[in-house]
Coordinates of N, CA, C and O in Angstrom, one line a residue:
M1 N 11.4 -0.1 -7.5 CA 10.4 -1.9 -6.8 C 8.3 -0.8 -7.0 O 8.3 -0.6 -6.2
K2 N 7.6 -2.2 -7.0 CA 6.6 -2.1 -6.7 C 6.4 -3.6 -6.0 O 5.8 -4.3 -6.4
V3 N 5.2 -3.9 -4.7 CA 5.6 -5.1 -3.5 C 3.8 -4.1 -3.7 O 3.5 -3.1 -3.0
V4 N 2.9 -5.7 -3.8 CA 1.2 -5.1 -3.7 C 1.7 -6.4 -2.5 O 2.0 -8.0 -2.8
L5 N 0.4 -5.7 -0.9 CA 1.1 -6.6 0.2 C -0.7 -7.3 0.4 O -2.0 -6.1 -0.1
V6 N -1.2 -8.9 0.3 CA -2.3 -9.4 -0.5 C -2.9 -9.8 1.4 O -1.6 -10.9 1.7
A7 N -3.3 -9.8 1.7 CA -3.9 -10.6 3.4 C -5.7 -10.3 3.4 O -5.8 -9.4 2.6
V8 N -6.4 -11.3 3.4 CA -8.1 -10.5 4.2 C -7.5 -9.9 5.4 O -7.2 -9.7 5.8
P9 N -8.8 -9.1 4.6 CA -9.5 -8.1 5.7 C -9.8 -8.4 7.1 O -9.7 -9.6 7.6
G10 N -8.9 -8.2 7.5 CA -8.4 -7.6 9.4 C -7.0 -8.8 9.5 O -6.8 -8.6 10.8
S11 N -6.3 -8.9 8.9 CA -4.9 -10.0 8.9 C -4.2 -8.9 9.6 O -3.3 -9.5 10.6
G12 N -4.0 -7.3 9.5 CA -3.0 -6.2 10.4 C -1.6 -6.5 9.4 O -1.3 -5.8 9.3
K13 N -2.5 -6.3 7.6 CA -1.4 -5.1 6.9 C -0.6 -4.1 7.2 O -0.4 -3.5 7.6
T14 N -1.8 -3.3 8.0 CA -2.0 -1.8 8.3 C 0.0 -1.2 9.6 O 0.8 -1.4 9.6
T15 N -0.3 -2.8 10.6 CA 0.3 -2.6 11.1 C 1.9 -3.5 9.9 O 2.3 -2.8 10.7
I16 N 1.6 -4.6 9.3 CA 3.1 -4.5 8.8 C 3.4 -3.4 7.7 O 4.6 -3.2 8.1
M17 N 2.9 -2.6 7.5 CA 3.1 -1.6 6.8 C 3.9 0.1 7.6 O 4.5 0.2 6.9
N18 N 3.0 0.3 8.8 CA 3.9 0.5 9.9 C 4.9 0.3 10.2 O 5.8 0.7 10.5
Y19 N 5.5 -1.0 10.2 CA 7.1 -1.8 10.6 C 7.7 -0.9 9.4 O 8.7 -1.3 9.5
V20 N 7.3 -1.0 8.6 CA 8.5 -0.9 7.1 C 8.6 0.6 6.6 O 9.5 0.5 6.9
R21 N 7.4 0.3 7.4 CA 8.1 2.6 7.4 C 9.0 2.6 8.2 O 9.5 3.7 8.5
Q22 N 8.9 2.2 9.3 CA 9.9 2.4 10.7 C 11.4 2.3 9.9 O 12.3 3.1 10.5
K23 N 11.3 1.1 9.7 CA 12.4 0.2 8.8 C 13.1 1.1 7.2 O 14.0 1.5 7.4
L24 N 11.8 1.6 6.2 CA 12.3 2.0 5.0 C 12.1 2.9 5.0 O 10.6 3.3 4.5
P25 N 12.2 4.0 5.9 CA 10.7 5.6 5.9 C 10.2 5.6 4.4 O 10.3 6.8 4.1
D26 N 11.7 5.3 3.9 CA 11.3 6.6 2.1 C 11.1 5.5 0.7 O 10.5 6.0 -0.3
V27 N 10.4 4.8 1.4 CA 8.7 3.7 1.0 C 7.7 3.7 0.8 O 7.4 4.7 1.8
K28 N 7.2 4.8 0.1 CA 5.2 4.7 -0.7 C 5.3 4.1 0.0 O 5.2 2.5 -1.2
I29 N 3.7 4.4 0.8 CA 3.4 2.9 1.4 C 1.9 3.2 0.8 O 1.3 4.6 0.9
V30 N 0.8 3.0 -0.5 CA -0.7 3.5 -0.2 C -1.3 2.4 0.2 O -1.3 0.9 -0.5
N31 N -2.5 2.9 0.1 CA -3.5 1.8 0.8 C -4.8 2.4 -0.4 O -5.1 3.0 -0.9
Y32 N -4.7 0.8 -1.4 CA -6.0 1.0 -3.1 C -7.1 1.5 -3.2 O -7.4 2.3 -3.3
G33 N -7.7 0.4 -0.8 CA -8.2 1.4 -0.9 C -9.2 2.4 -0.7 O -9.6 2.6 -0.7
D34 N -8.4 3.4 -0.2 CA -8.2 4.9 0.0 C -7.3 5.6 -0.7 O -8.8 6.4 -1.3
V35 N -7.2 5.0 -1.9 CA -7.2 5.9 -3.6 C -8.8 6.0 -3.9 O -9.3 6.8 -4.2
M36 N -9.3 4.9 -4.0 CA -10.2 4.0 -4.6 C -12.0 4.6 -3.3 O -12.4 5.4 -3.9
L37 N -11.5 5.4 -2.1 CA -12.6 5.4 -1.5 C -11.8 8.1 -1.6 O -13.0 8.0 -1.6
E38 N -11.4 8.0 -1.8 CA -11.1 8.7 -2.3 C -12.2 9.3 -3.2 O -12.2 10.6 -3.8
I39 N -12.5 8.0 -4.1 CA -12.6 8.1 -5.8 C -13.3 8.4 -6.2 O -14.9 9.3 -6.6
S40 N -14.1 7.6 -5.2 CA -15.2 7.2 -4.5 C -15.5 8.4 -3.8 O -17.3 8.9 -4.1
K41 N -14.9 9.2 -3.0 CA -16.2 10.3 -2.5 C -16.8 11.2 -3.4 O -17.8 12.3 -3.0
K42 N -15.8 11.6 -4.2 CA -15.7 12.7 -5.3 C -16.6 12.3 -6.1 O -18.3 13.3 -6.4
K43 N -17.4 11.6 -6.8 CA -17.8 11.1 -8.1 C -19.2 10.0 -7.2 O -20.8 9.7 -7.6
F44 N -19.8 9.5 -5.6 CA -20.5 9.0 -4.8 C -20.8 9.9 -4.0 O -22.1 9.4 -3.4
A45 N -20.7 10.3 -4.0 CA -20.8 10.7 -1.4 C -20.2 9.3 -0.9 O -22.0 9.4 0.0
I46 N -20.0 8.4 -1.1 CA -19.1 7.6 -0.4 C -18.9 7.6 1.1 O -17.6 8.7 1.1
Q47 N -18.9 7.7 2.4 CA -18.3 7.6 3.1 C -17.8 7.4 3.2 O -17.1 7.5 4.2
H48 N -17.6 5.3 3.6 CA -16.9 5.0 4.9 C -15.9 3.9 2.9 O -17.1 3.5 2.8
R49 N -14.8 3.7 4.1 CA -14.7 1.8 2.5 C -15.2 0.9 2.8 O -15.8 0.1 1.2
D50 N -16.0 0.1 3.5 CA -16.7 -0.7 3.0 C -18.0 -0.6 2.9 O -19.0 -1.1 2.4
E51 N -18.5 0.7 2.8 CA -19.6 1.4 1.7 C -19.5 0.8 0.2 O -20.8 0.4 0.0
M52 N -18.5 0.9 0.0 CA -17.6 0.8 -1.8 C -18.0 -0.5 -2.6 O -19.4 -0.2 -2.8
R53 N -18.3 -1.1 -1.6 CA -18.6 -2.4 -2.1 C -19.7 -3.5 -2.7 O -20.6 -4.0 -3.3
K54 N -21.0 -2.1 -1.7 CA -22.5 -2.1 -1.2 C -23.4 -1.6 -2.2 O -24.0 -1.8 -2.8
K55 N -22.6 -0.5 -2.5 CA -23.7 1.4 -3.1 C -22.6 1.6 -4.6 O -23.6 1.7 -5.1
I56 N -21.9 1.2 -4.5 CA -20.9 1.3 -6.0 C -22.2 -0.2 -7.8 O -21.3 -0.8 -6.4
P57 N -22.2 0.8 -7.9 CA -22.6 -0.1 -9.5 C -21.3 -1.1 -9.7 O -20.4 -0.4 -9.2
I58 N -21.2 -2.2 -10.0 CA -20.5 -2.9 -10.3 C -19.2 -1.9 -11.6 O -17.9 -2.2 -11.9
E59 N -20.0 -2.4 -13.0 CA -19.1 -0.9 -13.8 C -18.3 -0.3 -13.5 O -17.5 0.1 -13.4
E60 N -19.3 0.4 -12.3 CA -18.8 1.6 -12.3 C -17.5 1.5 -10.5 O -16.2 2.1 -11.1
Y61 N -17.8 0.8 -10.0 CA -16.3 0.2 -9.0 C -15.0 -0.4 -10.6 O -14.2 0.1 -9.3
R62 N -15.8 -1.1 -11.5 CA -14.4 -2.1 -11.9 C -13.5 0.5 -12.5 O -12.9 -0.5 -13.0
K63 N -14.4 1.6 -13.2 CA -13.6 2.5 -13.3 C -12.0 2.7 -12.2 O -11.6 3.5 -12.9
I64 N -13.3 2.8 -11.1 CA -12.8 3.6 -9.6 C -11.8 2.7 -9.7 O -10.0 2.7 -10.0
Q65 N -11.5 1.4 -9.6 CA -10.4 -0.2 -10.0 C -9.0 0.4 -11.1 O -8.4 0.4 -9.9
E66 N -9.3 1.1 -11.9 CA -8.9 0.7 -12.8 C -8.0 2.8 -13.0 O -6.5 2.7 -13.0
E67 N -9.7 3.5 -12.0 CA -8.1 5.3 -12.2 C -7.1 4.8 -11.1 O -6.3 5.2 -11.4
A68 N -7.8 4.1 -10.0 CA -6.9 4.2 -8.9 C -5.1 3.2 -8.7 O -4.1 3.8 -9.0
A69 N -5.3 2.7 -9.9 CA -4.5 1.8 -10.3 C -2.9 2.7 -11.1 O -2.2 2.6 -11.1
E70 N -4.2 3.4 -11.8 CA -2.7 4.2 -13.3 C -2.4 5.9 -12.0 O -1.0 5.8 -12.0
Y71 N -2.5 5.8 -10.6 CA -2.0 6.8 -10.6 C -1.2 6.0 -9.2 O -0.3 7.4 -8.9
I72 N -1.2 5.0 -8.5 CA -0.8 4.5 -8.3 C 0.5 4.0 -9.0 O 1.8 4.1 -8.4
A73 N 0.0 3.0 -9.6 CA 1.7 3.5 -10.9 C 2.4 4.8 -11.6 O 3.9 4.5 -12.5
S74 N 1.7 5.6 -11.1 CA 2.8 6.8 -11.7 C 3.7 7.6 -10.3 O 4.7 7.1 -10.4
L75 N 3.4 6.5 -9.6 CA 4.4 6.1 -8.0 C 6.0 6.4 -7.7 O 5.9 5.0 -8.4
P76 N 7.0 6.9 -8.0 CA 8.3 6.9 -8.3 C 8.0 6.8 -7.4 O 8.1 6.3 -5.9
G77 N 9.9 5.7 -7.3 CA 10.8 4.3 -6.4 C 9.9 3.6 -5.5 O 9.1 2.7 -6.2
D78 N 10.0 3.1 -4.9 CA 10.3 2.0 -4.4 C 8.3 2.2 -3.5 O 8.0 3.5 -3.0
V79 N 7.8 1.4 -3.5 CA 6.1 1.7 -3.6 C 5.4 0.2 -3.0 O 5.5 -0.5 -3.7
L80 N 5.4 0.7 -1.9 CA 4.7 -0.9 -1.2 C 2.7 -0.3 -1.1 O 2.6 0.5 -0.5
I81 N 2.0 -1.5 -1.3 CA 0.3 -1.1 -2.1 C -0.2 -2.4 -1.2 O 0.2 -3.7 -0.8
D82 N -1.0 -1.2 -0.2 CA -2.2 -2.6 0.4 C -3.6 -2.7 -0.4 O -3.9 -1.7 -0.1
T83 N -3.4 -4.0 -0.5 CA -4.9 -4.0 -1.5 C -5.4 -5.5 -1.4 O -4.8 -6.1 0.6
H84 N -6.5 -5.9 -1.6 CA -7.2 -8.0 -1.6 C -7.2 -7.7 -2.8 O -7.8 -7.4 -3.9
A85 N -6.1 -8.9 -2.6 CA -6.9 -10.4 -3.7 C -7.8 -10.3 -4.5 O -8.0 -10.8 -5.7
S86 N -8.3 -11.0 -2.9 CA -10.3 -11.6 -4.0 C -10.8 -9.9 -2.8 O -10.6 -9.9 -1.5
I87 N -12.6 -10.0 -2.8 CA -13.4 -8.8 -2.4 C -13.9 -9.3 -2.1 O -15.9 -9.9 -3.1
K88 N -15.3 -9.4 -1.3 CA -15.6 -10.4 -1.1 C -17.5 -9.3 -1.4 O -17.8 -9.5 -0.7
I89 N -18.3 -9.7 -2.3 CA -19.3 -9.1 -3.1 C -20.5 -9.5 -3.8 O -20.1 -10.4 -4.4
G90 N -20.8 -9.9 -3.0 CA -22.9 -10.4 -3.5 C -23.0 -11.9 -3.2 O -23.2 -12.0 -4.2
G91 N -21.8 -12.0 -1.9 CA -22.4 -13.4 -1.9 C -20.6 -14.7 -2.5 O -21.0 -15.3 -2.0
G92 N -20.3 -13.0 -3.0 CA -19.2 -14.3 -5.0 C -17.7 -13.5 -3.5 O -17.9 -13.0 -2.6
Y93 N -16.7 -14.1 -4.8 CA -15.9 -13.0 -4.9 C -14.8 -12.2 -5.9 O -15.7 -13.2 -7.3
Y94 N -14.7 -11.7 -5.7 CA -14.1 -10.3 -7.1 C -13.0 -10.5 -7.2 O -12.8 -10.6 -6.1
P95 N -12.5 -10.2 -7.8 CA -10.9 -10.4 -8.5 C -10.8 -9.2 -7.7 O -10.9 -7.8 -8.1
G96 N -9.1 -8.8 -7.0 CA -9.7 -7.2 -6.1 C -8.5 -6.8 -7.4 O -8.2 -5.9 -7.4
L97 N -7.9 -7.5 -8.5 CA -6.5 -7.3 -9.3 C -6.5 -8.0 -10.5 O -5.8 -8.8 -10.7
P98 N -8.7 -7.7 -11.2 CA -8.4 -8.2 -11.9 C -7.9 -7.6 -13.2 O -6.2 -6.6 -13.5
D99 N -7.5 -8.6 -14.7 CA -6.5 -7.4 -15.8 C -6.3 -7.2 -16.0 O -5.0 -5.9 -16.1
R100 N -7.2 -6.3 -15.9 CA -6.9 -4.8 -16.9 C -6.6 -3.7 -15.9 O -6.2 -3.1 -15.9
V101 N -6.6 -4.3 -14.6 CA -6.2 -3.9 -14.0 C -4.9 -3.8 -12.8 O -4.6 -2.7 -13.2
V102 N -4.5 -4.8 -12.4 CA -2.6 -5.5 -12.2 C -1.8 -4.6 -13.8 O -0.6 -4.7 -13.1
S103 N -2.0 -4.8 -14.4 CA -1.0 -5.0 -15.8 C -1.2 -3.4 -16.3 O 0.0 -2.4 -16.8
K104 N -2.0 -2.8 -15.3 CA -1.9 -1.5 -14.7 C -0.4 -1.0 -14.1 O -0.1 -0.4 -14.1
L105 N -1.0 -1.8 -13.4 CA -0.1 -1.9 -11.6 C 1.0 -1.8 -11.4 O 2.4 -1.5 -11.1
K106 N 1.2 -2.6 -12.5 CA 2.6 -3.4 -12.9 C 3.4 -3.7 -11.9 O 5.1 -3.1 -11.6
P107 N 2.5 -4.8 -10.8 CA 4.6 -5.1 -9.1 C 5.0 -5.7 -9.9 O 5.0 -6.5 -10.8
D108 N 6.2 -5.7 -9.7 CA 6.9 -7.6 -8.6 C 6.8 -8.0 -8.6 O 7.6 -9.1 -8.8
V109 N 6.3 -7.9 -7.5 CA 6.4 -8.6 -6.4 C 4.9 -8.6 -6.2 O 3.5 -7.5 -5.8
I110 N 4.3 -10.0 -5.9 CA 2.3 -10.1 -4.7 C 3.0 -10.8 -3.9 O 2.4 -11.8 -3.7
L111 N 2.6 -10.1 -2.2 CA 2.7 -11.0 -1.4 C 1.5 -11.4 -0.3 O 1.2 -10.4 -0.5
L112 N 2.1 -12.4 -0.5 CA 0.1 -13.3 -0.2 C 0.6 -13.4 2.3 O 1.0 -14.5 1.9
V113 N -0.1 -12.9 2.1 CA -0.1 -12.9 3.9 C -1.0 -13.9 4.5 O -2.1 -13.0 4.2
E114 N -0.8 -15.4 5.0 CA -1.6 -16.3 5.8 C -2.2 -16.7 7.1 O -0.8 -16.0 8.1
Y115 N -3.2 -17.0 7.4 CA -2.7 -17.3 8.6 C -4.0 -18.0 9.2 O -5.1 -18.6 9.1
D116 N -4.1 -18.5 10.3 CA -4.8 -19.2 11.3 C -6.2 -18.2 10.7 O -6.4 -17.4 12.1
P117 N -7.7 -18.4 10.8 CA -8.4 -18.4 11.0 C -8.6 -17.3 12.6 O -9.5 -16.3 12.0
K118 N -9.1 -18.7 13.5 CA -9.1 -17.8 14.9 C -8.4 -16.6 14.7 O -8.9 -15.5 15.4
D119 N -6.9 -16.1 14.5 CA -6.0 -15.6 15.0 C -6.8 -13.6 14.0 O -6.9 -12.7 15.2
I120 N -7.2 -14.1 13.1 CA -8.2 -13.0 12.2 C -9.3 -12.9 13.1 O -9.7 -11.6 13.3
L121 N -10.6 -13.7 13.1 CA -11.7 -13.3 14.0 C -11.5 -12.3 16.0 O -11.8 -11.4 15.6
E122 N -9.6 -13.0 16.1 CA -9.2 -11.9 16.8 C -8.8 -10.9 17.4 O -9.3 -9.4 17.5
R123 N -8.6 -10.4 16.4 CA -7.7 -8.7 15.7 C -8.6 -8.7 15.6 O -9.1 -7.6 15.3
R124 N -10.0 -8.8 14.3 CA -11.2 -7.7 14.1 C -11.8 -7.6 15.6 O -12.5 -6.6 15.0
K125 N -11.5 -8.2 16.3 CA -12.5 -7.7 17.2 C -11.7 -6.3 18.0 O -12.6 -5.3 18.4
K126 N -10.5 -6.8 18.0 CA -10.5 -5.0 18.2 C -9.6 -4.5 17.7 O -9.3 -2.8 17.3
D127 N -10.9 -4.2 16.4 CA -10.3 -3.2 15.1 C -12.6 -2.9 14.8 O -13.2 -3.0 14.1
P128 N -13.4 -1.7 16.0 CA -14.6 -2.2 16.0 C -14.8 -1.0 14.7 O -16.3 -0.7 14.6
D129 N -13.5 0.3 14.2 CA -14.0 1.7 13.1 C -14.2 0.5 12.3 O -14.8 1.4 10.7
R130 N -14.4 -1.2 12.1 CA -14.8 -1.7 10.4 C -16.1 -2.2 10.4 O -17.0 -2.4 12.0
F131 N -16.5 -2.1 8.7 CA -18.8 -2.1 9.1 C -18.1 -4.4 8.8 O -18.2 -3.3 7.0
R132 N -17.0 -5.0 9.1 CA -17.3 -5.9 8.0 C -18.3 -6.7 8.6 O -19.1 -6.8 9.6
D133 N -19.0 -7.8 7.2 CA -20.0 -8.7 7.5 C -19.1 -9.9 9.2 O -18.3 -9.9 9.2
E134 N -20.4 -10.3 9.4 CA -19.9 -11.7 10.5 C -19.4 -12.5 10.0 O -20.3 -12.6 9.3
E135 N -18.2 -13.3 10.0 CA -17.5 -14.2 9.7 C -18.1 -15.4 10.4 O -17.2 -15.7 11.7
S136 N -17.6 -16.7 9.9 CA -17.2 -18.0 10.6 C -15.4 -18.5 10.2 O -15.4 -17.9 8.9
P137 N -15.2 -19.5 10.7 CA -13.8 -20.1 10.9 C -13.7 -20.1 9.3 O -12.8 -20.0 8.3
E138 N -14.9 -20.3 8.8 CA -14.3 -21.3 7.3 C -14.7 -20.5 6.5 O -14.4 -20.6 6.1
D139 N -15.3 -19.7 6.8 CA -15.5 -18.5 6.1 C -14.2 -17.8 5.3 O -14.1 -17.9 4.1
I140 N -13.6 -17.6 7.0 CA -12.3 -17.4 6.4 C -11.3 -17.5 5.1 O -11.0 -17.2 4.9
E141 N -11.4 -19.1 5.8 CA -11.1 -19.9 5.6 C -10.8 -19.8 3.5 O -10.3 -19.7 2.6
M142 N -11.9 -20.2 3.4 CA -12.1 -20.1 2.5 C -11.8 -18.8 1.5 O -11.3 -19.0 -0.1
H143 N -11.6 -17.6 1.9 CA -11.3 -16.3 1.6 C -10.3 -16.3 1.1 O -8.9 -16.0 0.5
Q144 N -9.3 -17.4 2.5 CA -7.7 -17.3 1.6 C -7.1 -17.8 0.7 O -7.4 -17.8 -0.1
Q145 N -8.1 -19.7 0.8 CA -8.6 -20.3 0.0 C -8.2 -19.8 -2.4 O -7.1 -19.5 -2.6
A146 N -9.5 -17.9 -1.4 CA -9.5 -17.5 -3.2 C -8.0 -16.6 -3.3 O -7.9 -16.5 -4.6
N147 N -7.9 -15.6 -2.0 CA -6.8 -15.0 -2.4 C -6.0 -16.0 -2.7 O -4.7 -15.4 -4.0
R148 N -5.6 -17.0 -2.7 CA -4.2 -17.9 -3.1 C -4.4 -17.7 -4.7 O -4.0 -17.1 -6.2
Y149 N -6.0 -18.1 -5.1 CA -6.0 -18.0 -6.1 C -5.8 -17.2 -7.5 O -5.2 -17.0 -8.5
Y150 N -7.1 -16.1 -7.5 CA -7.1 -14.2 -7.6 C -5.4 -13.4 -7.6 O -4.9 -13.5 -8.4
A151 N -4.4 -14.3 -6.7 CA -3.3 -13.9 -6.7 C -2.2 -14.4 -7.7 O -1.7 -14.0 -8.4
F152 N -2.3 -16.0 -7.8 CA -1.4 -16.5 -8.9 C -1.6 -16.1 -9.8 O -1.3 -16.0 -11.1
A153 N -3.3 -15.6 -10.7 CA -3.9 -16.0 -11.7 C -3.5 -14.2 -12.4 O -2.8 -14.0 -13.1
A154 N -3.9 -13.2 -11.1 CA -3.4 -11.5 -10.9 C -1.5 -11.2 -11.5 O -1.3 -10.6 -11.7
A155 N -0.3 -12.2 -11.2 CA 1.1 -12.6 -11.1 C 1.3 -13.4 -12.5 O 2.4 -12.7 -13.3
N156 N 0.2 -14.3 -12.9 CA 0.4 -14.1 -14.0 C 0.0 -13.3 -15.2 O 0.7 -13.2 -17.2
A157 N -0.7 -12.4 -15.5 CA -1.0 -11.3 -16.2 C -0.2 -10.7 -15.9 O -0.2 -9.2 -17.0
S158 N -0.2 -10.2 -15.2 CA 2.0 -9.2 -14.4 C 2.5 -9.4 -14.7 O 3.5 -8.4 -14.5
E159 N 2.9 -10.7 -14.9 CA 3.8 -11.0 -15.1 C 5.4 -10.9 -13.1 O 6.1 -10.2 -14.0
S160 N 4.2 -11.1 -12.1 CA 4.9 -10.9 -11.9 C 5.3 -12.0 -10.6 O 4.4 -13.3 -11.0
T161 N 6.2 -12.0 -9.3 CA 6.1 -12.9 -8.7 C 5.4 -13.5 -7.9 O 5.0 -11.8 -7.7
V162 N 4.7 -14.6 -7.9 CA 4.1 -15.0 -5.9 C 4.7 -14.9 -4.4 O 5.0 -16.0 -5.2
H163 N 4.9 -14.4 -3.9 CA 5.0 -14.5 -2.4 C 4.3 -14.8 -1.4 O 3.7 -14.6 -1.8
V164 N 4.6 -16.0 -0.5 CA 3.3 -16.8 0.1 C 4.1 -16.5 1.5 O 5.3 -17.5 1.6
L165 N 3.3 -15.5 2.3 CA 3.9 -16.4 3.7 C 2.7 -16.3 4.9 O 2.3 -15.7 4.9
S166 N 3.3 -18.1 5.3 CA 1.8 -18.8 5.2 C 2.3 -18.1 7.9 O 3.1 -19.5 7.8
F167 N 1.8 -18.0 7.8 CA 1.6 -18.1 9.7 C 0.6 -18.9 10.8 O 0.5 -19.2 11.5
R168 N 0.0 -19.7 9.7 CA -0.9 -20.4 10.2 C 0.1 -21.8 11.0 O 1.1 -22.4 10.7
G169 N -0.4 -22.3 11.8 CA 0.4 -23.0 13.5 C 0.5 -22.6 13.9 O 2.3 -23.7 14.3
K170 N 1.4 -21.7 13.9 CA 2.5 -20.4 14.1 C 2.1 -19.4 15.0 O 2.0 -18.3 14.5
P171 N 2.4 -19.3 16.1 CA 1.8 -18.9 17.4 C 3.3 -17.9 17.4 O 4.2 -18.3 17.9
Q172 N 2.5 -16.4 18.2 CA 3.2 -15.7 17.9 C 3.6 -16.3 19.8 O 2.6 -16.1 21.0
S173 N 5.0 -15.2 19.9 CA 4.9 -15.5 21.0 C 5.7 -14.3 21.2 O 5.4 -14.1 22.1
R174 N 4.8 -13.3 21.5 CA 4.8 -12.1 21.6 C 3.9 -10.8 20.4 O 3.6 -11.2 19.7
P175 N 3.2 -10.3 21.0 CA 2.6 -9.8 20.7 C 2.9 -8.9 18.6 O 3.9 -8.8 18.9
Y176 N 2.5 -8.4 17.7 CA 2.5 -8.0 16.4 C 4.0 -9.1 16.1 O 4.9 -8.7 15.6
E177 N 4.1 -10.2 16.8 CA 5.6 -10.9 16.4 C 5.3 -11.3 14.3 O 6.6 -11.1 13.6
H178 N 4.0 -11.7 14.1 CA 3.4 -11.6 12.9 C 3.8 -10.8 12.2 O 4.8 -11.0 10.4
A179 N 3.8 -9.4 12.7 CA 3.8 -8.0 11.7 C 5.2 -8.5 11.3 O 5.2 -7.2 10.4
E180 N 6.1 -8.6 12.4 CA 7.3 -7.9 12.3 C 7.6 -9.0 11.1 O 8.7 -8.3 11.8
I181 N 7.2 -9.9 11.5 CA 8.0 -10.8 11.0 C 7.4 -10.0 9.0 O 8.8 -10.2 8.7
A182 N 6.8 -10.4 9.1 CA 6.6 -9.7 7.7 C 7.0 -8.2 8.0 O 7.8 -8.9 6.5
A183 N 7.0 -7.8 8.3 CA 7.7 -6.0 7.8 C 9.2 -6.6 7.4 O 9.7 -6.1 6.3
E184 N 9.7 -7.3 8.4 CA 11.2 -7.8 7.6 C 11.9 -8.5 5.8 O 12.3 -7.7 5.4
Y185 N 10.3 -9.1 5.6 CA 11.1 -9.7 4.8 C 9.7 -8.9 3.5 O 11.1 -8.8 2.8
I186 N 8.9 -8.4 3.4 CA 9.2 -7.3 2.9 C 10.2 -6.4 2.8 O 10.7 -5.7 1.7
V187 N 10.9 -5.8 3.7 CA 12.1 -4.8 3.6 C 13.1 -5.8 3.1 O 13.6 -4.4 2.1
S188 N 13.7 -6.7 4.0 CA 14.4 -7.1 2.5 C 13.7 -7.0 0.5 O 15.8 -7.6 -0.2
L189 N 13.1 -7.5 0.9 CA 12.8 -8.1 -0.6 C 13.1 -5.9 -1.5 O 14.4 -6.9 -2.6
F190 N 13.2 -4.9 -0.9 CA 12.7 -3.5 -1.0 C 14.3 -4.0 -1.5 O 15.4 -3.1 -2.7
L191 N 14.9 -3.8 -0.6 CA 16.6 -4.5 -0.4 C 17.6 -5.0 -0.9 O 18.8 -4.5 -1.6
K192 N 16.7 -5.8 -1.8 CA 17.6 -6.9 -2.3 C 17.0 -6.4 -3.7 O 18.1 -7.0 -4.5
A193 N 16.8 -6.4 -4.1 CA 16.0 -4.6 -5.0 C 17.4 -3.1 -5.3 O 18.0 -4.1 -6.4
R194 N 17.4 -3.6 -4.0 CA 17.8 -2.5 -5.0 C 19.6 -2.7 -5.2 O 20.2 -1.9 -5.4
Q195 N 20.2 -3.4 -4.1 CA 21.4 -4.0 -4.6 C 22.1 -4.9 -5.6 O 22.1 -4.1 -6.8
Q196 N 20.5 -5.2 -6.1 CA 20.7 -5.6 -7.6 C 20.8 -4.5 -8.2 O 21.3 -5.0 -9.9
K197 N 20.3 -3.4 -8.7 CA 20.5 -2.3 -9.6 C 20.7 -1.6 -9.5 O 22.2 -0.6 -10.0
S198 N 22.4 -1.3 -8.0 CA 23.5 -1.1 -8.0 C 24.6 -2.0 -8.5 O 24.8 -2.2 -8.7

């Protein structure tokens, strides 16, 4: 089974995946951007992920997306893929899972995780290693709406299901509670699929 996890940058997808790794260590966890970065380093001498969308011509960016999709699709077993439904480029939104990419990736589930924009901004402040553009809560909300549209379009192209896990208006009672809940949800998807196979 292949599950694609999408959320706006700074949502805590890495934390979610770390919890999944603890509970199901046999699931392969792949960061789509990291796969693209390795390809970009070889072809364009790109140093970090946030540079890709600014320095690589769009036609080349598309080729790198496809190459990454082919590699990830070839991985056997259960795979959890960390990526974006939409990417902010040049003041607009570019599909992170366009038809030509998602049809090669062939996910079973696209899981969209959403948060209150202010929670995203707080998380981003704690991640000084990334070079993100300054955004307002309204910018983040618009990006989350774009993600919904793109996620459903990608599901249509790949004939997969979309699950929406929303933490809007749900404050955490302890640190990382949202990440733990999201991880449990993902684990349940894999376990259910395994039961259906057996």
